[in-house]
JSON list of C-alpha atoms in Angstrom, two decimals:
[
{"chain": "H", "resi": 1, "resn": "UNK", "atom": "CA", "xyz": [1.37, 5.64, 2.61]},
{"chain": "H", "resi": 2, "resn": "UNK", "atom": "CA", "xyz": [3.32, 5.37, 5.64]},
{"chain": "H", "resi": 3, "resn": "UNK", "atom": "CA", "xyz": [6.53, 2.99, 6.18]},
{"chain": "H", "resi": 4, "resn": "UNK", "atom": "CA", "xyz": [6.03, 1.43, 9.50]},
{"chain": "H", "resi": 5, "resn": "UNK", "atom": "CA", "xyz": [9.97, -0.64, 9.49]},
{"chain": "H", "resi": 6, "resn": "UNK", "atom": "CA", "xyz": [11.97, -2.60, 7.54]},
{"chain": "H", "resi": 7, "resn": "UNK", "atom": "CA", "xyz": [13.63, -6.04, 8.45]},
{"chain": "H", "resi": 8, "resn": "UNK", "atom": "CA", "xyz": [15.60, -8.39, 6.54]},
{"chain": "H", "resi": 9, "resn": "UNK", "atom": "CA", "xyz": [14.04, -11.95, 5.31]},
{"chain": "H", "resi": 10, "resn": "UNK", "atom": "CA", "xyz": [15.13, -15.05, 5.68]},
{"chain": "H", "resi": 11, "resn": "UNK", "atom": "CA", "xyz": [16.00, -15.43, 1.99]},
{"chain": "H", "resi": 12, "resn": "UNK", "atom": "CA", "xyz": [19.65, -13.23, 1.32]},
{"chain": "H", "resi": 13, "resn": "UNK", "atom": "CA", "xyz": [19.48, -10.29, -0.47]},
{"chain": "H", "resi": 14, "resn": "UNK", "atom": "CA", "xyz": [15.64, -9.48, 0.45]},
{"chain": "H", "resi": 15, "resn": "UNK", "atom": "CA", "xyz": [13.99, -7.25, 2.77]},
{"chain": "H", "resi": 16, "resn": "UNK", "atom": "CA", "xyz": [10.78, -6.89, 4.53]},
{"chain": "H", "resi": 17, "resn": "UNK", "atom": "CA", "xyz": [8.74, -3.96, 4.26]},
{"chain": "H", "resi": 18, "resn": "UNK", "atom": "CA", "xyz": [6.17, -3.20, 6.30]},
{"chain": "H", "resi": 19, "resn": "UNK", "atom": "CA", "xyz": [3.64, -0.05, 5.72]},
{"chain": "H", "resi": 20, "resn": "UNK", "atom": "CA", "xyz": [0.31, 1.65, 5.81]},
{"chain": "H", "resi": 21, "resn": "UNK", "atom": "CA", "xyz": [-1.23, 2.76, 2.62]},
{"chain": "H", "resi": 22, "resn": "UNK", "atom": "CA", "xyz": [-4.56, 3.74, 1.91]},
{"chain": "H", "resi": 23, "resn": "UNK", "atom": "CA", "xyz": [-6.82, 0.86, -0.63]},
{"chain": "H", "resi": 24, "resn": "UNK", "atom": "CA", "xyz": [-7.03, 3.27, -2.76]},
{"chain": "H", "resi": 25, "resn": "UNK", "atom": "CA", "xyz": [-3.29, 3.62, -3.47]},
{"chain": "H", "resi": 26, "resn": "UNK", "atom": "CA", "xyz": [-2.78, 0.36, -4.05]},
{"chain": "H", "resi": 27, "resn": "UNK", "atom": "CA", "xyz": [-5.30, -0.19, -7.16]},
{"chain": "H", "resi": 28, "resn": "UNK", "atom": "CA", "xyz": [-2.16, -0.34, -9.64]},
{"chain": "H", "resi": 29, "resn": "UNK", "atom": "CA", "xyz": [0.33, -1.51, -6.83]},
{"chain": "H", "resi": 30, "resn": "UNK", "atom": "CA", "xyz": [1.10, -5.01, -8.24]},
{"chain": "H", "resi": 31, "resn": "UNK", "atom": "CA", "xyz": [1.49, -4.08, -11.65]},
{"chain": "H", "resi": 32, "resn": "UNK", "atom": "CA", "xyz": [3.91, -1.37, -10.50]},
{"chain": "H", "resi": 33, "resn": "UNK", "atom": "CA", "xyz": [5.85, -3.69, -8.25]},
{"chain": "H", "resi": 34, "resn": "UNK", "atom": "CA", "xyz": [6.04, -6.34, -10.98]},
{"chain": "H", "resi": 35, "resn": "UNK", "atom": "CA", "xyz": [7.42, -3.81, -13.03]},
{"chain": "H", "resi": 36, "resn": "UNK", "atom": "CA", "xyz": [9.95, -2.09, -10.92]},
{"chain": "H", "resi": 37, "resn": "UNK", "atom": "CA", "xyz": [11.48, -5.52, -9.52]},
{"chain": "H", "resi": 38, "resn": "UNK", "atom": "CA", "xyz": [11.20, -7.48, -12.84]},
{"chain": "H", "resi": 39, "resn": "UNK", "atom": "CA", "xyz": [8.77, -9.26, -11.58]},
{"chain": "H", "resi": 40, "resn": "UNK", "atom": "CA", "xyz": [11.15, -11.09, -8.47]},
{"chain": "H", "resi": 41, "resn": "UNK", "atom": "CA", "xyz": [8.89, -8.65, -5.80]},
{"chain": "H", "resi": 42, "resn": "UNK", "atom": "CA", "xyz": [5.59, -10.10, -3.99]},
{"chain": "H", "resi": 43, "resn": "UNK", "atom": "CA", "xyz": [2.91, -8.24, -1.83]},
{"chain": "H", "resi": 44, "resn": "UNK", "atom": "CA", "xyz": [0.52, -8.96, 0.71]},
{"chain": "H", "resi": 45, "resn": "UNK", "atom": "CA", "xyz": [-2.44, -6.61, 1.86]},
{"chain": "H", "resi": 46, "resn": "UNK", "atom": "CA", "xyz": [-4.84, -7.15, 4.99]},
{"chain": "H", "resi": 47, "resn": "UNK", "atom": "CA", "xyz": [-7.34, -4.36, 5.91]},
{"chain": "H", "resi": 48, "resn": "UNK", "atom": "CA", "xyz": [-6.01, -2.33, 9.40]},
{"chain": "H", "resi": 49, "resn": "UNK", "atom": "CA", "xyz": [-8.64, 0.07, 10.22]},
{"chain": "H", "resi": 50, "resn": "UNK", "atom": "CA", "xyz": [-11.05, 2.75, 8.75]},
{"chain": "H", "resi": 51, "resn": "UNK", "atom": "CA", "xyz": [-9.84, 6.41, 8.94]},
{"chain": "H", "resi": 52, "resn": "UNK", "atom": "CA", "xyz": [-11.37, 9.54, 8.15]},
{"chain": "H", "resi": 53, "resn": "UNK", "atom": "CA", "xyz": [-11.41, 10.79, 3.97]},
{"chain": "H", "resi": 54, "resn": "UNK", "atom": "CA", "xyz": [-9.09, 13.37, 3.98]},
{"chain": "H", "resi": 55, "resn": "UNK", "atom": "CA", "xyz": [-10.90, 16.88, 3.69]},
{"chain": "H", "resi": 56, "resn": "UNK", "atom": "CA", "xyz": [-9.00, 17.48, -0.13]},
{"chain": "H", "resi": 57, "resn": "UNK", "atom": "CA", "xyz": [-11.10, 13.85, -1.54]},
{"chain": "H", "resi": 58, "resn": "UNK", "atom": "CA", "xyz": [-14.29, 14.91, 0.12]},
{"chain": "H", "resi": 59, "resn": "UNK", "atom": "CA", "xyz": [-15.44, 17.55, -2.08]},
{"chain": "H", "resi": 60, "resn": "UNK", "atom": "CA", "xyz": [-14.26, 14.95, -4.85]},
{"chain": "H", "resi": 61, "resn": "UNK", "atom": "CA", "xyz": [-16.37, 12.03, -3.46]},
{"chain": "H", "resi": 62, "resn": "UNK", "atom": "CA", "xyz": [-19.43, 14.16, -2.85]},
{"chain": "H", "resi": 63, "resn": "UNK", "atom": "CA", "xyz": [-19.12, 15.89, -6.67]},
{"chain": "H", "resi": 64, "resn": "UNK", "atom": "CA", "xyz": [-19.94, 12.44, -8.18]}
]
């Protein structure tokens, strides 16, 4: 993924994180986050754009 900024939120203490990451990076994402914040850290997706497989996964997409 790619961080696009950071800003602080209204609530003290928190912060904002804004980024692009791939869907398929973000399968486990909420159970990670859950676990790395103790469960005080929330997410929200929404699709951006397509962009081309990288050439490393196509050999892997086209094996199966």
């Amino acid at each position: 993924g790619r961080v696009l900024g950071t800003e602080a939120d209204t609530a003290p203490g928190y912060s904002v994180i804004r980024a692009e990451v791939p869907a398929t990076q973000l399968l486990r994402y909420a159970i990670d986050l859950r676990s790395l914040s103790s469960g005080s850290a929330t997410f929200t997706r929404e699709f951006s754009r397509y962009d081309p497989l990288p050439q490393n996964l196509v050999s892997e997409v086209l094996a199966n």
